[in-house]
Amino acid sequence: MAKYQGGNKNNVNYVVVELQNESVTLESGAMHYIQGQIEVESKAPSLGGILKAGVTGENVFKPTYTGTGKIMLEPSFNHFFTLNLNDETYVLDQGAFVAADSAIEVSAHRNKLMTGLRSGEGMFQTKVSGTGTVLVTAPGPPEVLELQNDRLVVDGSFAVARSASLDYTVQKITKSLIGSATSGEGFVNVLEGSGRVYLASVPNFAAMLQSIMYSPYSTS
């Protein structure tokens, strides 16, 4: 399988993917440069992928790189980490997918209608299934939580990856509208069941500054 080697230079994070007569699937635009004998193929997306793109605006063309050499991925202020799947399925936050071994199936996960509308995650998220490595990006280093028939309430969109076995809904944190207003909390993301959740609750300082600079509410 492909090897993913991360590093940091000038406070910017990067990942180099090493291939030895292997294949890797990348998010469109994730490649920075290629060294070696590596060919690129971009297959037509599935119907589900096309529908997902129409709703989320994400690019469904995820090219496959095959051969021997190195691929330098686009540097980022965000954090990179890997998911090592063993016949498992995970659902990723929008924009979290970066790369995956060719044995991993990358497809669209459809959220419930009201969950998608209220959560801000949209109707579709990225689903990865199989056995192999998936490279994920997040605003900061992830905290891994193991749920065993448990319930997790998250106020915000920082659950960057979750086991597909978990039930995901959006609920009011209190039972009444007045209670929601006085508590300072409205709708929250609720994960229930057994599985694993990756939370990026504390962003990298540089990534946080970048999000502020490009915020529509920024005065700069």
PDB file of C-alpha atoms in Angstrom:
ATOM      1  CA  MET A   1       0.000   0.000   0.000  1.00  0.00           C
ATOM      2  CA  ALA A   2       0.987   3.632  -0.446  1.00  0.00           C
ATOM      3  CA  LYS A   3       3.086   5.301   2.257  1.00  0.00           C
ATOM      4  CA  TYR A   4       2.068   8.693   3.641  1.00  0.00           C
ATOM      5  CA  GLN A   5       4.890  10.782   5.114  1.00  0.00           C
ATOM      6  CA  GLY A   6       3.907  14.026   6.825  1.00  0.00           C
ATOM      7  CA  GLY A   7       6.055  17.018   7.688  1.00  0.00           C
ATOM      8  CA  ASN A   8       6.055  20.692   8.614  1.00  0.00           C
ATOM      9  CA  LYS A   9       8.048  23.521   7.055  1.00  0.00           C
ATOM     10  CA  ASN A  10       7.669  27.224   7.869  1.00  0.00           C
ATOM     11  CA  ASN A  11       4.649  26.333  10.040  1.00  0.00           C
ATOM     12  CA  VAL A  12       2.895  24.784   7.038  1.00  0.00           C
ATOM     13  CA  ASN A  13       1.918  21.094   7.007  1.00  0.00           C
ATOM     14  CA  TYR A  14       2.478  18.818   4.033  1.00  0.00           C
ATOM     15  CA  VAL A  15       2.267  15.131   3.063  1.00  0.00           C
ATOM     16  CA  VAL A  16       4.353  13.140   0.575  1.00  0.00           C
ATOM     17  CA  VAL A  17       2.793   9.950  -0.833  1.00  0.00           C
ATOM     18  CA  GLU A  18       5.267   7.236  -1.871  1.00  0.00           C
ATOM     19  CA  LEU A  19       4.203   4.640  -4.448  1.00  0.00           C
ATOM     20  CA  GLN A  20       5.975   1.404  -5.394  1.00  0.00           C
ATOM     21  CA  ASN A  21       4.064   0.180  -8.435  1.00  0.00           C
ATOM     22  CA  GLU A  22       0.878   1.110  -6.567  1.00  0.00           C
ATOM     23  CA  SER A  23      -2.169   3.334  -6.935  1.00  0.00           C
ATOM     24  CA  VAL A  24      -3.686   6.084  -4.830  1.00  0.00           C
ATOM     25  CA  THR A  25      -6.868   8.142  -5.214  1.00  0.00           C
ATOM     26  CA  LEU A  26      -6.587  11.879  -4.550  1.00  0.00           C
ATOM     27  CA  GLU A  27      -9.060  14.663  -4.078  1.00  0.00           C
ATOM     28  CA  SER A  28      -9.154  16.811  -7.200  1.00  0.00           C
ATOM     29  CA  GLY A  29      -6.550  19.579  -6.890  1.00  0.00           C
ATOM     30  CA  ALA A  30      -4.682  17.883  -4.025  1.00  0.00           C
ATOM     31  CA  MET A  31      -1.534  17.165  -6.070  1.00  0.00           C
ATOM     32  CA  HIS A  32       1.330  19.700  -5.751  1.00  0.00           C
ATOM     33  CA  TYR A  33       4.015  17.936  -7.802  1.00  0.00           C
ATOM     34  CA  ILE A  34       5.028  14.436  -8.958  1.00  0.00           C
ATOM     35  CA  GLN A  35       8.468  12.817  -9.025  1.00  0.00           C
ATOM     36  CA  GLY A  36       8.881   9.490 -10.828  1.00  0.00           C
ATOM     37  CA  GLN A  37       7.003   7.341 -13.312  1.00  0.00           C
ATOM     38  CA  ILE A  38       3.420   7.978 -12.273  1.00  0.00           C
ATOM     39  CA  GLU A  39       0.392   8.117 -14.569  1.00  0.00           C
ATOM     40  CA  VAL A  40      -2.879   9.891 -13.852  1.00  0.00           C
ATOM     41  CA  GLU A  41      -6.354   8.615 -14.709  1.00  0.00           C
ATOM     42  CA  SER A  42      -9.643  10.363 -13.980  1.00  0.00           C
ATOM     43  CA  LYS A  43     -12.728   8.142 -14.183  1.00  0.00           C
ATOM     44  CA  ALA A  44     -16.289   9.323 -14.683  1.00  0.00           C
ATOM     45  CA  PRO A  45     -18.103   9.652 -11.331  1.00  0.00           C
ATOM     46  CA  SER A  46     -21.075   7.547 -10.271  1.00  0.00           C
ATOM     47  CA  LEU A  47     -24.635   8.877 -10.348  1.00  0.00           C
ATOM     48  CA  GLY A  48     -24.499   9.304  -6.575  1.00  0.00           C
ATOM     49  CA  GLY A  49     -21.311  11.321  -6.920  1.00  0.00           C
ATOM     50  CA  ILE A  50     -22.894  13.591  -9.522  1.00  0.00           C
ATOM     51  CA  LEU A  51     -25.909  14.202  -7.277  1.00  0.00           C
ATOM     52  CA  LYS A  52     -23.610  14.912  -4.343  1.00  0.00           C
ATOM     53  CA  ALA A  53     -21.641  17.434  -6.374  1.00  0.00           C
ATOM     54  CA  GLY A  54     -24.796  19.197  -7.463  1.00  0.00           C
ATOM     55  CA  VAL A  55     -25.877  19.703  -3.857  1.00  0.00           C
ATOM     56  CA  THR A  56     -22.546  20.349  -2.104  1.00  0.00           C
ATOM     57  CA  GLY A  57     -20.496  21.960  -4.854  1.00  0.00           C
ATOM     58  CA  GLU A  58     -17.656  19.481  -4.233  1.00  0.00           C
ATOM     59  CA  ASN A  59     -15.619  18.128  -7.133  1.00  0.00           C
ATOM     60  CA  VAL A  60     -16.557  14.506  -7.873  1.00  0.00           C
ATOM     61  CA  PHE A  61     -13.579  13.854 -10.153  1.00  0.00           C
ATOM     62  CA  LYS A  62     -11.062  12.112  -7.922  1.00  0.00           C
ATOM     63  CA  PRO A  63      -8.074  11.104 -10.094  1.00  0.00           C
ATOM     64  CA  THR A  64      -6.096   7.895  -9.582  1.00  0.00           C
ATOM     65  CA  TYR A  65      -2.285   8.041  -9.622  1.00  0.00           C
ATOM     66  CA  THR A  66      -0.482   4.796 -10.516  1.00  0.00           C
ATOM     67  CA  GLY A  67       3.213   3.925 -10.726  1.00  0.00           C
ATOM     68  CA  THR A  68       6.438   4.324  -8.782  1.00  0.00           C
ATOM     69  CA  GLY A  69       7.578   7.608  -7.309  1.00  0.00           C
ATOM     70  CA  LYS A  70       6.504  10.404  -4.979  1.00  0.00           C
ATOM     71  CA  ILE A  71       3.518  12.744  -4.950  1.00  0.00           C
ATOM     72  CA  MET A  72       3.804  15.962  -2.972  1.00  0.00           C
ATOM     73  CA  LEU A  73       0.358  17.079  -1.861  1.00  0.00           C
ATOM     74  CA  GLU A  74      -0.757  20.685  -1.560  1.00  0.00           C
ATOM     75  CA  PRO A  75       0.631  22.181   1.689  1.00  0.00           C
ATOM     76  CA  SER A  76      -1.897  23.490   4.189  1.00  0.00           C
ATOM     77  CA  PHE A  77      -2.247  25.203   7.549  1.00  0.00           C
ATOM     78  CA  ASN A  78      -4.670  22.399   8.417  1.00  0.00           C
ATOM     79  CA  HIS A  79      -3.671  19.179  10.150  1.00  0.00           C
ATOM     80  CA  PHE A  80      -3.323  15.864   8.288  1.00  0.00           C
ATOM     81  CA  PHE A  81      -3.987  12.434   9.789  1.00  0.00           C
ATOM     82  CA  THR A  82      -4.705   8.914   8.550  1.00  0.00           C
ATOM     83  CA  LEU A  83      -7.549   6.479   9.094  1.00  0.00           C
ATOM     84  CA  ASN A  84      -6.488   2.837   8.904  1.00  0.00           C
ATOM     85  CA  LEU A  85      -9.587   0.930   7.854  1.00  0.00           C
ATOM     86  CA  ASN A  86      -9.983  -2.816   8.338  1.00  0.00           C
ATOM     87  CA  ASP A  87     -13.138  -3.763   6.442  1.00  0.00           C
ATOM     88  CA  GLU A  88     -14.770  -0.636   7.891  1.00  0.00           C
ATOM     89  CA  THR A  89     -16.810   2.330   6.707  1.00  0.00           C
ATOM     90  CA  TYR A  90     -16.399   5.944   7.787  1.00  0.00           C
ATOM     91  CA  VAL A  91     -18.288   9.122   6.963  1.00  0.00           C
ATOM     92  CA  LEU A  92     -16.134  12.244   6.498  1.00  0.00           C
ATOM     93  CA  ASP A  93     -16.936  15.900   6.910  1.00  0.00           C
ATOM     94  CA  GLN A  94     -17.186  17.988   3.743  1.00  0.00           C
ATOM     95  CA  GLY A  95     -13.701  18.818   2.467  1.00  0.00           C
ATOM     96  CA  ALA A  96     -11.999  16.368   4.850  1.00  0.00           C
ATOM     97  CA  PHE A  97     -11.050  13.738   2.250  1.00  0.00           C
ATOM     98  CA  VAL A  98      -7.543  14.106   0.772  1.00  0.00           C
ATOM     99  CA  ALA A  99      -6.363  10.689  -0.441  1.00  0.00           C
ATOM    100  CA  ALA A 100      -6.940   6.937  -0.127  1.00  0.00           C
ATOM    101  CA  ASP A 101      -5.395   3.646  -1.147  1.00  0.00           C
ATOM    102  CA  SER A 102      -6.867   2.289  -4.371  1.00  0.00           C
ATOM    103  CA  ALA A 103      -8.531  -0.552  -2.428  1.00  0.00           C
ATOM    104  CA  ILE A 104     -10.711   1.986  -0.611  1.00  0.00           C
ATOM    105  CA  GLU A 105     -14.105   2.749  -2.159  1.00  0.00           C
ATOM    106  CA  VAL A 106     -14.908   6.470  -2.079  1.00  0.00           C
ATOM    107  CA  SER A 107     -18.603   7.280  -2.482  1.00  0.00           C
ATOM    108  CA  ALA A 108     -21.398   9.584  -1.298  1.00  0.00           C
ATOM    109  CA  HIS A 109     -23.233   9.218   2.016  1.00  0.00           C
ATOM    110  CA  ARG A 110     -26.743  10.687   2.098  1.00  0.00           C
ATOM    111  CA  ASN A 111     -27.854  12.328   5.338  1.00  0.00           C
ATOM    112  CA  LYS A 112     -31.467  12.538   6.432  1.00  0.00           C
ATOM    113  CA  LEU A 113     -33.218  15.598   4.987  1.00  0.00           C
ATOM    114  CA  MET A 114     -33.666  17.589   8.204  1.00  0.00           C
ATOM    115  CA  THR A 115     -30.265  16.521   9.514  1.00  0.00           C
ATOM    116  CA  GLY A 116     -28.570  17.833   6.394  1.00  0.00           C
ATOM    117  CA  LEU A 117     -30.461  21.131   6.492  1.00  0.00           C
ATOM    118  CA  ARG A 118     -29.947  21.822  10.190  1.00  0.00           C
ATOM    119  CA  SER A 119     -26.388  20.582  10.618  1.00  0.00           C
ATOM    120  CA  GLY A 120     -24.732  22.682   7.933  1.00  0.00           C
ATOM    121  CA  GLU A 121     -23.092  19.501   6.603  1.00  0.00           C
ATOM    122  CA  GLY A 122     -25.497  19.316   3.677  1.00  0.00           C
ATOM    123  CA  MET A 123     -27.396  16.379   2.260  1.00  0.00           C
ATOM    124  CA  PHE A 124     -24.282  14.469   1.201  1.00  0.00           C
ATOM    125  CA  GLN A 125     -20.947  13.685   2.827  1.00  0.00           C
ATOM    126  CA  THR A 126     -18.027  11.546   1.687  1.00  0.00           C
ATOM    127  CA  LYS A 127     -18.065   7.847   2.600  1.00  0.00           C
ATOM    128  CA  VAL A 128     -14.941   5.648   2.574  1.00  0.00           C
ATOM    129  CA  SER A 129     -15.170   1.850   2.811  1.00  0.00           C
ATOM    130  CA  GLY A 130     -12.875  -1.170   2.744  1.00  0.00           C
ATOM    131  CA  THR A 131      -9.408  -2.035   3.991  1.00  0.00           C
ATOM    132  CA  GLY A 132      -6.536   0.410   3.643  1.00  0.00           C
ATOM    133  CA  THR A 133      -5.426   3.931   4.519  1.00  0.00           C
ATOM    134  CA  VAL A 134      -7.374   7.167   4.108  1.00  0.00           C
ATOM    135  CA  LEU A 135      -5.691  10.569   4.438  1.00  0.00           C
ATOM    136  CA  VAL A 136      -7.877  13.193   6.091  1.00  0.00           C
ATOM    137  CA  THR A 137      -7.475  16.921   6.712  1.00  0.00           C
ATOM    138  CA  ALA A 138      -8.898  18.783   9.703  1.00  0.00           C
ATOM    139  CA  PRO A 139      -8.600  22.255  11.281  1.00  0.00           C
ATOM    140  CA  GLY A 140      -6.487  20.771  14.083  1.00  0.00           C
ATOM    141  CA  PRO A 141      -5.180  17.522  15.617  1.00  0.00           C
ATOM    142  CA  PRO A 142      -8.027  15.046  16.150  1.00  0.00           C
ATOM    143  CA  GLU A 143      -9.221  13.690  19.464  1.00  0.00           C
ATOM    144  CA  VAL A 144     -10.434  10.096  19.092  1.00  0.00           C
ATOM    145  CA  LEU A 145     -13.517   9.081  21.061  1.00  0.00           C
ATOM    146  CA  GLU A 146     -14.723   5.479  21.345  1.00  0.00           C
ATOM    147  CA  LEU A 147     -18.469   5.145  21.832  1.00  0.00           C
ATOM    148  CA  GLN A 148     -19.912   1.925  23.206  1.00  0.00           C
ATOM    149  CA  ASN A 149     -23.694   2.171  23.086  1.00  0.00           C
ATOM    150  CA  ASP A 150     -23.204   5.804  24.097  1.00  0.00           C
ATOM    151  CA  ARG A 151     -24.334   9.302  23.099  1.00  0.00           C
ATOM    152  CA  LEU A 152     -22.152  12.233  22.011  1.00  0.00           C
ATOM    153  CA  VAL A 153     -23.446  15.803  21.644  1.00  0.00           C
ATOM    154  CA  VAL A 154     -21.327  18.157  19.523  1.00  0.00           C
ATOM    155  CA  ASP A 155     -21.998  21.900  19.246  1.00  0.00           C
ATOM    156  CA  GLY A 156     -20.326  22.654  15.918  1.00  0.00           C
ATOM    157  CA  SER A 157     -19.043  21.026  12.751  1.00  0.00           C
ATOM    158  CA  PHE A 158     -15.775  19.616  14.050  1.00  0.00           C
ATOM    159  CA  ALA A 159     -16.598  15.884  14.001  1.00  0.00           C
ATOM    160  CA  VAL A 160     -14.441  15.355  10.908  1.00  0.00           C
ATOM    161  CA  ALA A 161     -14.841  11.562  10.727  1.00  0.00           C
ATOM    162  CA  ARG A 162     -17.195   9.026  12.264  1.00  0.00           C
ATOM    163  CA  SER A 163     -17.963   5.326  11.998  1.00  0.00           C
ATOM    164  CA  ALA A 164     -20.871   4.770   9.630  1.00  0.00           C
ATOM    165  CA  SER A 165     -22.429   2.531  12.285  1.00  0.00           C
ATOM    166  CA  LEU A 166     -23.251   5.593  14.404  1.00  0.00           C
ATOM    167  CA  ASP A 167     -26.668   7.211  14.121  1.00  0.00           C
ATOM    168  CA  TYR A 168     -26.272  10.905  13.257  1.00  0.00           C
ATOM    169  CA  THR A 169     -29.063  13.420  13.912  1.00  0.00           C
ATOM    170  CA  VAL A 170     -29.508  17.109  14.692  1.00  0.00           C
ATOM    171  CA  GLN A 171     -31.545  17.949  17.787  1.00  0.00           C
ATOM    172  CA  LYS A 172     -32.437  20.844  20.055  1.00  0.00           C
ATOM    173  CA  ILE A 173     -30.308  20.738  23.171  1.00  0.00           C
ATOM    174  CA  THR A 174     -33.326  21.613  25.345  1.00  0.00           C
ATOM    175  CA  LYS A 175     -36.936  20.527  25.069  1.00  0.00           C
ATOM    176  CA  SER A 176     -38.414  24.008  24.640  1.00  0.00           C
ATOM    177  CA  LEU A 177     -37.727  27.010  22.423  1.00  0.00           C
ATOM    178  CA  ILE A 178     -37.387  29.227  25.508  1.00  0.00           C
ATOM    179  CA  GLY A 179     -34.879  26.806  26.990  1.00  0.00           C
ATOM    180  CA  SER A 180     -32.842  26.847  23.788  1.00  0.00           C
ATOM    181  CA  ALA A 181     -32.787  30.633  23.762  1.00  0.00           C
ATOM    182  CA  THR A 182     -31.776  31.014  27.416  1.00  0.00           C
ATOM    183  CA  SER A 183     -29.127  28.271  27.285  1.00  0.00           C
ATOM    184  CA  GLY A 184     -27.305  29.970  24.419  1.00  0.00           C
ATOM    185  CA  GLU A 185     -27.419  26.741  22.410  1.00  0.00           C
ATOM    186  CA  GLY A 186     -29.748  25.903  19.538  1.00  0.00           C
ATOM    187  CA  PHE A 187     -29.406  22.796  17.398  1.00  0.00           C
ATOM    188  CA  VAL A 188     -26.577  20.378  18.136  1.00  0.00           C
ATOM    189  CA  ASN A 189     -25.173  17.333  16.351  1.00  0.00           C
ATOM    190  CA  VAL A 190     -25.930  14.060  18.134  1.00  0.00           C
ATOM    191  CA  LEU A 191     -24.069  10.791  17.522  1.00  0.00           C
ATOM    192  CA  GLU A 192     -25.468   7.633  19.110  1.00  0.00           C
ATOM    193  CA  GLY A 193     -24.502   3.967  19.169  1.00  0.00           C
ATOM    194  CA  SER A 194     -21.150   2.212  19.009  1.00  0.00           C
ATOM    195  CA  GLY A 195     -18.227   3.396  16.922  1.00  0.00           C
ATOM    196  CA  ARG A 196     -15.395   5.886  16.671  1.00  0.00           C
ATOM    197  CA  VAL A 197     -15.486   9.671  16.273  1.00  0.00           C
ATOM    198  CA  TYR A 198     -12.597  11.973  15.334  1.00  0.00           C
ATOM    199  CA  LEU A 199     -13.096  15.463  16.787  1.00  0.00           C
ATOM    200  CA  ALA A 200     -10.966  18.453  15.745  1.00  0.00           C
ATOM    201  CA  SER A 201     -12.243  20.686  18.537  1.00  0.00           C
ATOM    202  CA  VAL A 202      -9.054  22.784  18.893  1.00  0.00           C
ATOM    203  CA  PRO A 203      -7.844  24.234  15.556  1.00  0.00           C
ATOM    204  CA  ASN A 204      -4.238  24.970  14.649  1.00  0.00           C
ATOM    205  CA  PHE A 205      -3.452  28.627  15.331  1.00  0.00           C
ATOM    206  CA  ALA A 206      -2.517  29.326  11.691  1.00  0.00           C
ATOM    207  CA  ALA A 207      -5.650  27.574  10.405  1.00  0.00           C
ATOM    208  CA  MET A 208      -7.778  29.565  12.826  1.00  0.00           C
ATOM    209  CA  LEU A 209      -6.231  32.843  11.632  1.00  0.00           C
ATOM    210  CA  GLN A 210      -6.819  31.808   8.018  1.00  0.00           C
ATOM    211  CA  SER A 211     -10.497  31.087   8.678  1.00  0.00           C
ATOM    212  CA  ILE A 212     -10.878  34.504  10.334  1.00  0.00           C
ATOM    213  CA  MET A 213      -9.141  36.301   7.456  1.00  0.00           C
ATOM    214  CA  TYR A 214     -11.415  34.689   4.865  1.00  0.00           C
ATOM    215  CA  SER A 215     -14.583  34.929   6.938  1.00  0.00           C
ATOM    216  CA  PRO A 216     -17.437  36.890   5.299  1.00  0.00           C
ATOM    217  CA  TYR A 217     -17.669  38.808   8.585  1.00  0.00           C
ATOM    218  CA  SER A 218     -14.034  39.905   8.485  1.00  0.00           C
ATOM    219  CA  THR A 219     -13.524  43.671   8.244  1.00  0.00           C
ATOM    220  CA  SER A 220     -10.226  43.345   6.342  1.00  0.00           C
TER     221      SER A 220
END
